[in-house]
Short mmCIF file of C-alpha atoms in Angstrom, two decimals:
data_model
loop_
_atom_site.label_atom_id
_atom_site.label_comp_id
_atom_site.label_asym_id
_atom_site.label_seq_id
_atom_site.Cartn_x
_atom_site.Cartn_y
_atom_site.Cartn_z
CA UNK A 1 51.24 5.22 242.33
CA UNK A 2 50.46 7.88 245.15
CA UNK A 3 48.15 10.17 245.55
CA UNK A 4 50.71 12.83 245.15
CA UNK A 5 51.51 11.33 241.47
CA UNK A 6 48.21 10.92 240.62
CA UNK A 7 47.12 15.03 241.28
CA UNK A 8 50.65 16.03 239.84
CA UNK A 9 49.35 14.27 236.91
CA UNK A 10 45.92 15.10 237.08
CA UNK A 11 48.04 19.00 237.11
CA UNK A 12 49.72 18.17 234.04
CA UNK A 13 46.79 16.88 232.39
CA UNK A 14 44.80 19.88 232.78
CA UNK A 15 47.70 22.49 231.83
CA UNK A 16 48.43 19.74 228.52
CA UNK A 17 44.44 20.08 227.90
CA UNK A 18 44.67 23.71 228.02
CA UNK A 19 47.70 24.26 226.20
CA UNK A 20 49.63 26.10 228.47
CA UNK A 21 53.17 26.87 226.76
CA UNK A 22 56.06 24.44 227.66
CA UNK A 23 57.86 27.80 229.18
CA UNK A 24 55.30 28.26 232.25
CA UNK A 25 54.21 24.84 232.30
CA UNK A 26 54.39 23.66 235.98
CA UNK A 27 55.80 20.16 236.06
CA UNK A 28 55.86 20.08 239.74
CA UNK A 29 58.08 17.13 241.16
CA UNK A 30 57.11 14.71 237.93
CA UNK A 31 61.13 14.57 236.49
CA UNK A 32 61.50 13.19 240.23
CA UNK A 33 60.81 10.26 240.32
CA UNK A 34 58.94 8.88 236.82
CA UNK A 35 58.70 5.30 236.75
CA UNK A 36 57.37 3.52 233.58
CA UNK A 37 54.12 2.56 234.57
CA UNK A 38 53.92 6.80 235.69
CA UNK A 39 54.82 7.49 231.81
CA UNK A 40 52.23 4.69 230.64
CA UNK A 41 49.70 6.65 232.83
CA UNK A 42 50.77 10.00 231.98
CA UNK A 43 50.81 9.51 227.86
CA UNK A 44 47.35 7.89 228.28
CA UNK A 45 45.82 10.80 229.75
CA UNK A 46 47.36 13.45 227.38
CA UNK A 47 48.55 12.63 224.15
CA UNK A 48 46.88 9.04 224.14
CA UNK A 49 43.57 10.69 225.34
CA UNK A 50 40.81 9.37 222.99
CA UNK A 51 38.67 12.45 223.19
CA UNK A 52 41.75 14.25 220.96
CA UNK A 53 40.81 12.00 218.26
CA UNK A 54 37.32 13.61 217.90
CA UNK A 55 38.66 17.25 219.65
CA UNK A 56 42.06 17.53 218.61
CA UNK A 57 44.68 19.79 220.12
CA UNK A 58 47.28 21.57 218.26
CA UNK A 59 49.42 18.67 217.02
CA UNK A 60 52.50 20.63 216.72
CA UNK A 61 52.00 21.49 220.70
CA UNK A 62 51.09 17.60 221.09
CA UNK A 63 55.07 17.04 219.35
CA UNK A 64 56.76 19.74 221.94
CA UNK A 65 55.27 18.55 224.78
CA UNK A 66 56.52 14.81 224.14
CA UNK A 67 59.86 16.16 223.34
CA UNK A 68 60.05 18.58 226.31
CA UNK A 69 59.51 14.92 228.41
CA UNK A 70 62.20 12.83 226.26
CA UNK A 71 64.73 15.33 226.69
CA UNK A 72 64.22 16.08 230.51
CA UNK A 73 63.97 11.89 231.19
CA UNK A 74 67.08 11.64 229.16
CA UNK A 75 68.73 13.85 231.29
CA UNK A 76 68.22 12.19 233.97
CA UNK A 77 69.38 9.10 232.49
CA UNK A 78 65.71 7.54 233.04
CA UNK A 79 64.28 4.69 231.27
CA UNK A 80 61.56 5.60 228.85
CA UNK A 81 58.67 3.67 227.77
CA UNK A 82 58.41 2.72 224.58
CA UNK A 83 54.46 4.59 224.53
CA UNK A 84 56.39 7.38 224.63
CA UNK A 85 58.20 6.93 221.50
CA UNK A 86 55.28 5.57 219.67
CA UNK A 87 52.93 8.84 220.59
CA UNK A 88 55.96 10.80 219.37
CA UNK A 89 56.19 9.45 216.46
CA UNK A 90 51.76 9.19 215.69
CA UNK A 91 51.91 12.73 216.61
CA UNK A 92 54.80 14.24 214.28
CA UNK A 93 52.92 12.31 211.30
CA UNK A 94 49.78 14.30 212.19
CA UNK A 95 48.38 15.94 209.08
CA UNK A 96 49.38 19.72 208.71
CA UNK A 97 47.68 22.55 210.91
CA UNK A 98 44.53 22.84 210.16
CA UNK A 99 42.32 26.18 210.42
CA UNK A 100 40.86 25.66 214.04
CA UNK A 101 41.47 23.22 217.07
CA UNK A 102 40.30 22.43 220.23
CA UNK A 103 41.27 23.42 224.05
CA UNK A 104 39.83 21.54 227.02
CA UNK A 105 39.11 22.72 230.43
CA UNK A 106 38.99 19.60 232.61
CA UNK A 107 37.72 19.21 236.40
CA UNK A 108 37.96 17.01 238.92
CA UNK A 109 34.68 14.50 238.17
CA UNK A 110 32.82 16.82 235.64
CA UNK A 111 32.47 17.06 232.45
CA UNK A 112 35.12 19.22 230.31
CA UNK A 113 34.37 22.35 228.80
CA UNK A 114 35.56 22.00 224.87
CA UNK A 115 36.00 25.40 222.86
CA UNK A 116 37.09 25.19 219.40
CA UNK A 117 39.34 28.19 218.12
CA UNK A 118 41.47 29.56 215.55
CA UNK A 119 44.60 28.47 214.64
CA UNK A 120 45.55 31.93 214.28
CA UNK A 121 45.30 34.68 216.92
CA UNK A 122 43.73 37.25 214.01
CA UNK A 123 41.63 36.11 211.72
CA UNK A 124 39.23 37.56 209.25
CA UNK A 125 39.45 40.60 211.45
CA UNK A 126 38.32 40.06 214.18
CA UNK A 127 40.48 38.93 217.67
CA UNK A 128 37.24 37.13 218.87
CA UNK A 129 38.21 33.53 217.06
CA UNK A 130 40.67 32.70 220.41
CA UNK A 131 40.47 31.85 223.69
CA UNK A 132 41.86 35.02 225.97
CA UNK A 133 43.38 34.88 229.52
CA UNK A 134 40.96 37.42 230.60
CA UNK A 135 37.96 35.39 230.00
CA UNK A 136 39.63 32.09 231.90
CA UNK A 137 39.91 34.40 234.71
CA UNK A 138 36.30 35.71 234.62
CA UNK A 139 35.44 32.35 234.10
CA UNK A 140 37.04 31.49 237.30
CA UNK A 141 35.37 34.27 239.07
CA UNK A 142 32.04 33.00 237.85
CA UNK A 143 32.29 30.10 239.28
CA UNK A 144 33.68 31.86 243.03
CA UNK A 145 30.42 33.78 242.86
CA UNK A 146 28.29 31.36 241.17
CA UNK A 147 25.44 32.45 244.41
CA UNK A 148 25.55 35.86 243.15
CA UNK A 149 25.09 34.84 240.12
CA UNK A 150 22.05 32.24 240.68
CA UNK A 151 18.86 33.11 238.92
CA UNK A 152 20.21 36.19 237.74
CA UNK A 153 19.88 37.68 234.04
CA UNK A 154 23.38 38.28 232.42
CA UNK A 155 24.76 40.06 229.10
CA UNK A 156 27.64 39.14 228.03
CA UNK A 157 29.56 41.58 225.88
CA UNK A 158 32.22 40.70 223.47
CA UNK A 159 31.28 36.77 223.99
CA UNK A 160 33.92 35.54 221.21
CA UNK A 161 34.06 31.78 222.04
CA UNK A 162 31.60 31.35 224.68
CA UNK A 163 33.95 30.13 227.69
CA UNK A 164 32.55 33.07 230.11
CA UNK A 165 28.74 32.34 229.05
CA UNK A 166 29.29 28.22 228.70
CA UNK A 167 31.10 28.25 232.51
CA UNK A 168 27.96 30.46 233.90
CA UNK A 169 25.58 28.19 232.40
CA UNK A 170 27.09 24.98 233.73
CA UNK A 171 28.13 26.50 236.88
CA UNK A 172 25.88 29.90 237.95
CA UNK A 173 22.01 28.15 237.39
CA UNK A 174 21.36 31.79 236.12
CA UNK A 175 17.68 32.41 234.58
CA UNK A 176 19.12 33.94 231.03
CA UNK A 177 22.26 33.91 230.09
CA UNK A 178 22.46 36.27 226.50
CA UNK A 179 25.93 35.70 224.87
CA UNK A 180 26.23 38.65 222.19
CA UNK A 181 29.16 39.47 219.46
CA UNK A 182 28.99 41.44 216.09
CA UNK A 183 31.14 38.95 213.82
CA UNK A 184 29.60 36.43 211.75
CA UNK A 185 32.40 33.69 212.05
CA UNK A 186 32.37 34.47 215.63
CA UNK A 187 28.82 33.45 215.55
CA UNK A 188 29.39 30.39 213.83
CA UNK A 189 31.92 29.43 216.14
CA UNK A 190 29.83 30.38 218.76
CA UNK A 191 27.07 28.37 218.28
CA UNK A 192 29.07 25.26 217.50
CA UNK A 193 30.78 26.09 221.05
CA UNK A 194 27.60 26.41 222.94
CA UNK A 195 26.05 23.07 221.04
CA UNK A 196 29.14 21.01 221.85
CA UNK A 197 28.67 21.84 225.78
CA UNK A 198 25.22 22.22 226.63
CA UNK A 199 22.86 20.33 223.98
CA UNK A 200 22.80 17.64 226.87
CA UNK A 201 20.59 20.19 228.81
CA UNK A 202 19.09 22.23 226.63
CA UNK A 203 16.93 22.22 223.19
CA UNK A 204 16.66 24.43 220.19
CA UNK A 205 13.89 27.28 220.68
CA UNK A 206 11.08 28.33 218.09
CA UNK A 207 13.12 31.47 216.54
CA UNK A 208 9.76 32.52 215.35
CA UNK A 209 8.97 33.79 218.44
CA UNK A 210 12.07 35.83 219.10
CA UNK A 211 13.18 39.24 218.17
CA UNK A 212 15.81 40.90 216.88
CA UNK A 213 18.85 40.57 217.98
CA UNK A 214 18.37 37.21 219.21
CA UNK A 215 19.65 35.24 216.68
CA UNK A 216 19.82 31.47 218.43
CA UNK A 217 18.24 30.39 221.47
CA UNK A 218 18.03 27.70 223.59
CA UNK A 219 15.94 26.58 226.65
CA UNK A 220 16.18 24.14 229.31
CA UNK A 221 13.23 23.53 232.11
CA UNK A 222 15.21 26.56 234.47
CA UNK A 223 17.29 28.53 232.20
CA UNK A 224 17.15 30.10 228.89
CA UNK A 225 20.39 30.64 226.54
CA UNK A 226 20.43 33.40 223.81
CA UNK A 227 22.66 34.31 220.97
CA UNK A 228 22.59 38.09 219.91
CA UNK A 229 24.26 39.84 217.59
CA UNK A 230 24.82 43.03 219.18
CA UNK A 231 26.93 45.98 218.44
CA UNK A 232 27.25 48.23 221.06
CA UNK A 233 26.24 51.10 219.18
CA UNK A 234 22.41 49.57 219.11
CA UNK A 235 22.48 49.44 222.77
CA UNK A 236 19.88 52.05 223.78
CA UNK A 237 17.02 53.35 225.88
CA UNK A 238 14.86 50.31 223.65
CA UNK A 239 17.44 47.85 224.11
CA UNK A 240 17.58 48.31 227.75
CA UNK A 241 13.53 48.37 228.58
CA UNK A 242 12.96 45.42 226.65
CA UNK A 243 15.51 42.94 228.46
CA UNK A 244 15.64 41.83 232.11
CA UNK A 245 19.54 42.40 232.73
CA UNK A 246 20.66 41.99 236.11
CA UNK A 247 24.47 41.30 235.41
CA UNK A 248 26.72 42.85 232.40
CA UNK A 249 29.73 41.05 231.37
CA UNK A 250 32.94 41.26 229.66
CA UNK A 251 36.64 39.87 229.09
CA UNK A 252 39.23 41.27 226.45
CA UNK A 253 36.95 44.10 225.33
CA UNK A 254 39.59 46.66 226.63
CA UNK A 255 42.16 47.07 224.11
CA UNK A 256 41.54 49.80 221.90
CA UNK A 257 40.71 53.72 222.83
CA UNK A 258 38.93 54.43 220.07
CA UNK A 259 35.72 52.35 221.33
CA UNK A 260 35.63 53.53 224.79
CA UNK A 261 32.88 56.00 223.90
CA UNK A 262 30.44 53.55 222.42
CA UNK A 263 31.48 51.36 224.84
CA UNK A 264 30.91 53.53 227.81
CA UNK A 265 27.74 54.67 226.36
CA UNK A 266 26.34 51.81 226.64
CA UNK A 267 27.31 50.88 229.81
CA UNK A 268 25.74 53.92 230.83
CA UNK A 269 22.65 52.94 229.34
CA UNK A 270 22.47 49.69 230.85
CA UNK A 271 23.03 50.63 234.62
CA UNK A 272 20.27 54.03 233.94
CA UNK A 273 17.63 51.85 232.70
CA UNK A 274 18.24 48.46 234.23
CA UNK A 275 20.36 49.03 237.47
CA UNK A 276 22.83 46.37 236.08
CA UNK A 277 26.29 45.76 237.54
CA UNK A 278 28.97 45.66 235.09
CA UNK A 279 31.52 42.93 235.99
CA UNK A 280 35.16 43.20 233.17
CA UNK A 281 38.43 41.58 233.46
CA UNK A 282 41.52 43.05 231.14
CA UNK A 283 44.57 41.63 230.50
CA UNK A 284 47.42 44.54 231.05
CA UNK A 285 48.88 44.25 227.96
CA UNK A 286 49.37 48.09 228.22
CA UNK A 287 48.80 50.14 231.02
CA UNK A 288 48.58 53.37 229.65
CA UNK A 289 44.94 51.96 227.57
CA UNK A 290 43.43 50.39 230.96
CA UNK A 291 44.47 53.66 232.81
CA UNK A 292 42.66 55.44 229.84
CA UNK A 293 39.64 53.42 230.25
CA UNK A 294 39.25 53.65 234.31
CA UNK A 295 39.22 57.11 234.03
CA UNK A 296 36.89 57.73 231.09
CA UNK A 297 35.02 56.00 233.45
CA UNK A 298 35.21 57.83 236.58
CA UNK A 299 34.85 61.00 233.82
CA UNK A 300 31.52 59.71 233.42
CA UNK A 301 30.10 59.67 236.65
CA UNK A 302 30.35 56.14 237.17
CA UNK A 303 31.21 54.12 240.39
CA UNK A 304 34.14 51.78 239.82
CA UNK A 305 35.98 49.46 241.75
CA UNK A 306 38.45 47.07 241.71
CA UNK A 307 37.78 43.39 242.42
CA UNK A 308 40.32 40.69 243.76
CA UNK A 309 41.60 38.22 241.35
CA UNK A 310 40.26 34.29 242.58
CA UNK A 311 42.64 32.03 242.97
CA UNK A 312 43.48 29.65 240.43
CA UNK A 313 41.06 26.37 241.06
CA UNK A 314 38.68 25.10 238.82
CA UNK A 315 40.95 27.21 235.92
CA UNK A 316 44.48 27.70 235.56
CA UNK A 317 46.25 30.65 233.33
CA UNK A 318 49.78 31.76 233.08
CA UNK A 319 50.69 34.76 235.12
CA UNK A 320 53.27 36.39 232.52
CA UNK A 321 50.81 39.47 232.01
CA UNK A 322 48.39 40.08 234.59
CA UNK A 323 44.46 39.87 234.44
CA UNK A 324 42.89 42.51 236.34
CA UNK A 325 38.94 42.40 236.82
CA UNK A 326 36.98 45.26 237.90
CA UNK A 327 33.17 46.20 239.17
CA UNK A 328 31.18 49.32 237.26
CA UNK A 329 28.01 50.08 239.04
CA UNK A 330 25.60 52.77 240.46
CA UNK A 331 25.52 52.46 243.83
CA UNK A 332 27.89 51.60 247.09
CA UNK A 333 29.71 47.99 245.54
CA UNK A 334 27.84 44.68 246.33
CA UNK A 335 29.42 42.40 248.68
CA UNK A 336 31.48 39.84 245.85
CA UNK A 337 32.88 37.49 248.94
CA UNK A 338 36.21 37.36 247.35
CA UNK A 339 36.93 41.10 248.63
CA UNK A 340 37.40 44.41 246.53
CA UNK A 341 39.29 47.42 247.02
CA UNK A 342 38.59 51.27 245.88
CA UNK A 343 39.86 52.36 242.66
CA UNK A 344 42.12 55.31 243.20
#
């Protein structure tokens, strides 16, 4: 095998891990030239993976993505090995969907990143049980600016799964990192989430000593982890003066007009009293809503600016809507590396 076949499958690993749909999945050259011992190698690192026994992903994705490779290697008249079949087969007599699954960010010699989600997009209310493109892309952006972020005290609004706050922590070295949400199965999730990736580095913390709304923590000999339920309404003067918060951030939180006042509220509150800059990404599902947002947001005296989207490297996310990330802050716009351009 080459080295080109083994990052084209290293590629299709990570996009199989991830679950990136079969219609923008990026086979590169792999229909090329697939010779059986590249279709031994190739079913042993997806489907065949061991750690989807203990972390499964969604079987019925599992099914289409073997099927998606029969039919292309048939088409080409190919020969197929018969691992192929068999892992088609162990996969279609998987047991029935169950309520949540797994999706795995993998990197080239680190450990993954596993975050367990809903099988459903909505559930009990709340859009905060699924992994969203905006948050890959913070994540991504994290990691670009992961010397910014260095010993630095972050808030992360609207956590949901933890991807954004789990990536800093592994990546950034920050001091705190406070994940925060208002939804009790989001917190459960959550906490599983932030167990599954980090108990190697850090330990459970005395809650006796903590205050409301800290609801988990979790220390380590340089960083300290919180859990907070948080609704932006109870983000005040209080709030503010009683945290060290260098860094506010956000992915998804976007979406619906009528919480832009709480929402801006607070951010208001946060860069009065603690100076913070406020770091979001959106997906542009509609225009009209972002547009809405940016300019409550210039209506309130607020500095905004628009940040460049990283490139794709450590993450990957399909480009069918775009992610757009943006920088709220008080003064002249802190140098990000990456580049940023004026809001107009």
């Amino acid at each position: 095998m080459t080295d080109t076949d083994g990052n084209t499958l290293f590629f299709i690993k990570k996009q199989f891990m991830y679950c990136v749909p079969l219609k923008q999945f990026n086979w590169k050259n792999l229909f090329e030239n697939v010779s059986i011992d590249v279709q031994e190698v190739l079913t042993n690192n997806t489907v065949n993976n061991s750690i989807l026994i203990k972390y499964p992903i969604k079987a019925s994705y599992q099914t289409a993505f073997l099927k998606f490779i029969i039919n292309n290697l048939e088409k080409k008249k190919t020969e197929i090995h018969d691992c192929v079949y068999e892992a088609l087969g162990r996969t279609m007599a998987l047991p029935v969907p169950s309520a949540y699954h797994f999706k795995h960010f993998i990197f080239q010699n680190l450990d993954p990143i596993i975050i367990q989600e809903s099988t459903n997009i909505i559930s009990s209310g709340t859009t905060g049980l699924s992994v969203w493109e905006a948050s890959v892309v913070l994540s991504e952006w994290c990691i670009a600016n992961r010397e910014r972020l260095k010993g630095k005290s972050i808030l992360e609004l609207g956590s949901g799964l933890g991807l954004t706050g789990i990536t800093i922590s592994r990546f950034c070295n920050p001091k705190i990192i406070r994940f925060s949400d208002c939804h009790q199965q989001v917190f459960d999730i959550l906490s599983r989430n932030i167990k599954l990736n980090l108990e190697n580095t850090l330990s459970t913390s005395d809650m006796s000593k903590s205050e409301s709304p800290v609801i988990q923590k979790f220390v380590s000999d340089n960083q300290i982890v919180e859990v907070l339920k948080l609704f932006w309404e109870e983000i005040d003067e209080n709030f503010c003066k009683s945290k060290e918060i260098d860094y506010v951030l956000a992915a998804d939180v976007v979406y619906d007009s009528s919480i832009f006042p709480v929402l801006i509220n607070a951010l208001k509150l946060l860069i009065y009293y603690c100076n913070v800059t406020v770091i979001f990404a959106c997906t542009q599902r509609n225009p009209e809503t972002l547009e809405s947002f940016l300019k409550t947001v210039v209506d309130n005296s607020l500095s905004l600016t628009k940040l460049n989207v990283p490139e794709q490297k450590e993450f990957i996310w399909p480009n069918d809507v775009p992610v757009k990330i943006f920088c709220i802050h008080r003064d002249e716009v802190k140098d990000f590396n990456i580049g940023v351009s004026q809001v107009e």
